[in-house]
Amino acid sequence: MKNTSSIQTQFGAHLKKLRLQSGLSQEAFADKCGLDRTYVSGIERGVRNPTLEVISILAAGLGIDISQLFEFN
Amino acid sequence: MKNTSSIQTQFGAHLKKLRLQSGLSQEAFADKCGLDRTYVSGIERGVRNPTLEVISILAAGLGIDISQLFEFN
């Protein structure tokens, strides 16, 4: 990987960017995903380590393919 | 998603395909990743739900970007 910051940090920052681009507040996005807002907040801040299932839910909530969630390398 | 089978099943099948393409046995791949072979086996069979950190380790073990692990939609 080109970037040396942790994968959780990179993933969270990219998720936040995509969420903001979609015009969703953190709360509206969390509701759409059926996740707690504080959990989504933790993922965006890079302090949570989401599972494959949750990553799939996040992509569905944004209406994108999972691979797009990882296009930050 | 076009495919209705679970994300774990899709991810596992794709991981196995990429591992075989790289010419690695399950044991050699697990060793390279620092993971237990039985855990890698469970991921490939779709019965485990790996975290973001583990997904990152799997991609590094194959020498690919994480997004490539999700190019099966």
Short mmCIF file of C-alpha atoms in Angstrom, two decimals:
data_model
loop_
_atom_site.label_atom_id
_atom_site.label_comp_id
_atom_site.label_asym_id
_atom_site.label_seq_id
_atom_site.Cartn_x
_atom_site.Cartn_y
_atom_site.Cartn_z
CA MET A 1 0.00 0.00 0.00
CA LYS A 2 1.19 3.46 -0.84
CA ASN A 3 -0.22 5.08 2.27
CA THR A 4 1.26 4.06 5.60
CA SER A 5 -1.62 5.20 7.81
CA SER A 6 -3.73 2.37 9.18
CA ILE A 7 -6.32 0.70 7.06
CA GLN A 8 -9.03 1.68 9.55
CA THR A 9 -8.06 5.35 9.25
CA GLN A 10 -7.92 5.23 5.46
CA PHE A 11 -11.20 3.36 5.17
CA GLY A 12 -12.97 5.68 7.61
CA ALA A 13 -11.81 8.85 5.89
CA HIS A 14 -12.87 7.50 2.50
CA LEU A 15 -16.26 6.39 3.82
CA LYS A 16 -16.85 9.85 5.24
CA LYS A 17 -15.91 11.47 1.94
CA LEU A 18 -18.32 9.23 0.02
CA ARG A 19 -21.10 9.82 2.57
CA LEU A 20 -20.70 13.60 2.33
CA GLN A 21 -20.68 13.38 -1.47
CA SER A 22 -24.00 11.52 -1.26
CA GLY A 23 -25.42 14.40 0.81
CA LEU A 24 -26.29 12.20 3.81
CA SER A 25 -25.80 13.26 7.40
CA GLN A 26 -24.10 10.70 9.63
CA GLU A 27 -27.43 10.07 11.32
CA ALA A 28 -29.40 9.66 8.08
CA PHE A 29 -26.74 7.31 6.73
CA ALA A 30 -26.66 5.24 9.93
CA ASP A 31 -30.47 4.97 9.88
CA LYS A 32 -30.38 3.86 6.25
CA CYS A 33 -27.86 1.16 7.15
CA GLY A 34 -29.66 0.08 10.32
CA LEU A 35 -26.54 0.87 12.32
CA ASP A 36 -26.03 3.03 15.38
CA ARG A 37 -24.80 6.55 14.60
CA THR A 38 -22.02 6.26 17.18
CA TYR A 39 -20.81 3.07 15.48
CA VAL A 40 -20.73 4.79 12.08
CA SER A 41 -18.91 7.69 13.73
CA GLY A 42 -16.31 5.28 15.11
CA ILE A 43 -15.78 3.70 11.70
CA GLU A 44 -15.33 7.13 10.08
CA ARG A 45 -12.81 8.12 12.74
CA GLY A 46 -10.86 4.90 12.19
CA VAL A 47 -11.35 3.57 15.69
CA ARG A 48 -13.60 0.64 14.72
CA ASN A 49 -12.69 -2.47 12.76
CA PRO A 50 -15.86 -3.31 10.78
CA THR A 51 -16.50 -6.83 9.53
CA LEU A 52 -17.13 -7.89 5.96
CA GLU A 53 -20.89 -7.97 6.66
CA VAL A 54 -20.86 -4.39 7.97
CA ILE A 55 -18.68 -3.22 5.07
CA SER A 56 -21.27 -4.74 2.72
CA ILE A 57 -24.07 -2.88 4.54
CA LEU A 58 -22.15 0.43 4.31
CA ALA A 59 -21.71 0.01 0.54
CA ALA A 60 -25.40 -0.82 0.10
CA GLY A 61 -26.31 2.24 2.18
CA LEU A 62 -24.34 4.41 -0.24
CA GLY A 63 -25.66 2.53 -3.28
CA ILE A 64 -22.16 1.62 -4.47
CA ASP A 65 -20.09 -1.54 -5.00
CA ILE A 66 -17.88 -2.59 -2.10
CA SER A 67 -14.79 -2.23 -4.28
CA GLN A 68 -15.49 1.53 -4.50
CA LEU A 69 -15.17 1.77 -0.71
CA PHE A 70 -11.55 0.70 -1.18
CA GLU A 71 -10.55 2.94 -4.05
CA PHE A 72 -8.23 5.07 -1.96
CA ASN A 73 -4.87 3.33 -2.47
CA MET B 1 -25.60 -6.52 -5.90
CA LYS B 2 -26.28 -8.76 -8.84
CA ASN B 3 -25.59 -11.97 -6.96
CA THR B 4 -27.93 -12.89 -4.15
CA SER B 5 -25.59 -15.32 -2.32
CA SER B 6 -24.17 -13.95 0.91
CA ILE B 7 -21.29 -11.56 0.89
CA GLN B 8 -19.21 -14.03 2.92
CA THR B 9 -19.75 -16.75 0.30
CA GLN B 10 -18.95 -14.41 -2.60
CA PHE B 11 -15.88 -13.00 -0.90
CA GLY B 12 -14.59 -16.44 0.07
CA ALA B 13 -15.01 -17.89 -3.41
CA HIS B 14 -13.26 -14.91 -4.97
CA LEU B 15 -10.41 -15.06 -2.45
CA LYS B 16 -9.90 -18.74 -3.23
CA LYS B 17 -9.85 -18.04 -6.97
CA LEU B 18 -7.23 -15.31 -6.53
CA ARG B 19 -5.13 -17.51 -4.22
CA LEU B 20 -5.16 -20.38 -6.72
CA GLN B 21 -4.24 -17.97 -9.52
CA SER B 22 -1.25 -16.89 -7.46
CA GLY B 23 -0.16 -20.52 -7.18
CA LEU B 24 -0.24 -20.58 -3.37
CA SER B 25 -1.54 -23.51 -1.33
CA GLN B 26 -3.95 -22.60 1.46
CA GLU B 27 -1.21 -23.36 3.98
CA ALA B 28 1.47 -21.30 2.21
CA PHE B 29 -0.95 -18.39 1.88
CA ALA B 30 -1.99 -18.60 5.54
CA ASP B 31 1.66 -18.67 6.60
CA LYS B 32 2.40 -15.64 4.43
CA CYS B 33 -0.49 -13.78 6.09
CA GLY B 34 0.38 -14.90 9.61
CA LEU B 35 -3.09 -16.45 9.92
CA ASP B 36 -4.16 -19.96 10.88
CA ARG B 37 -4.84 -22.24 7.92
CA THR B 38 -8.20 -23.27 9.38
CA TYR B 39 -9.21 -19.62 9.62
CA VAL B 40 -8.30 -18.98 5.98
CA SER B 41 -10.22 -22.15 5.08
CA GLY B 42 -13.29 -20.80 6.91
CA ILE B 43 -13.07 -17.48 5.08
CA GLU B 44 -12.80 -19.25 1.71
CA ARG B 45 -15.83 -21.41 2.54
CA GLY B 46 -17.83 -18.33 3.51
CA VAL B 47 -18.35 -19.35 7.13
CA ARG B 48 -16.19 -16.60 8.66
CA ASN B 49 -16.81 -12.88 8.73
CA PRO B 50 -13.34 -11.30 8.50
CA THR B 51 -12.69 -7.78 9.76
CA LEU B 52 -11.28 -4.88 7.78
CA GLU B 53 -7.84 -5.54 9.31
CA VAL B 54 -7.90 -9.19 8.22
CA ILE B 55 -9.18 -8.25 4.75
CA SER B 56 -6.21 -5.87 4.48
CA ILE B 57 -3.82 -8.67 5.49
CA LEU B 58 -5.33 -11.03 2.90
CA ALA B 59 -4.86 -8.46 0.12
CA ALA B 60 -1.26 -7.84 1.19
CA GLY B 61 -0.63 -11.60 1.23
CA LEU B 62 -1.75 -11.77 -2.40
CA GLY B 63 0.12 -8.58 -3.30
CA ILE B 64 -3.04 -6.86 -4.56
CA ASP B 65 -5.16 -3.84 -3.66
CA ILE B 66 -8.11 -4.51 -1.35
CA SER B 67 -10.52 -3.27 -4.03
CA GLN B 68 -9.47 -6.23 -6.21
CA LEU B 69 -10.71 -8.61 -3.52
CA PHE B 70 -14.18 -7.17 -4.15
CA GLU B 71 -14.23 -7.22 -7.93
CA PHE B 72 -16.83 -9.96 -8.15
CA ASN B 73 -20.08 -7.96 -8.35
#
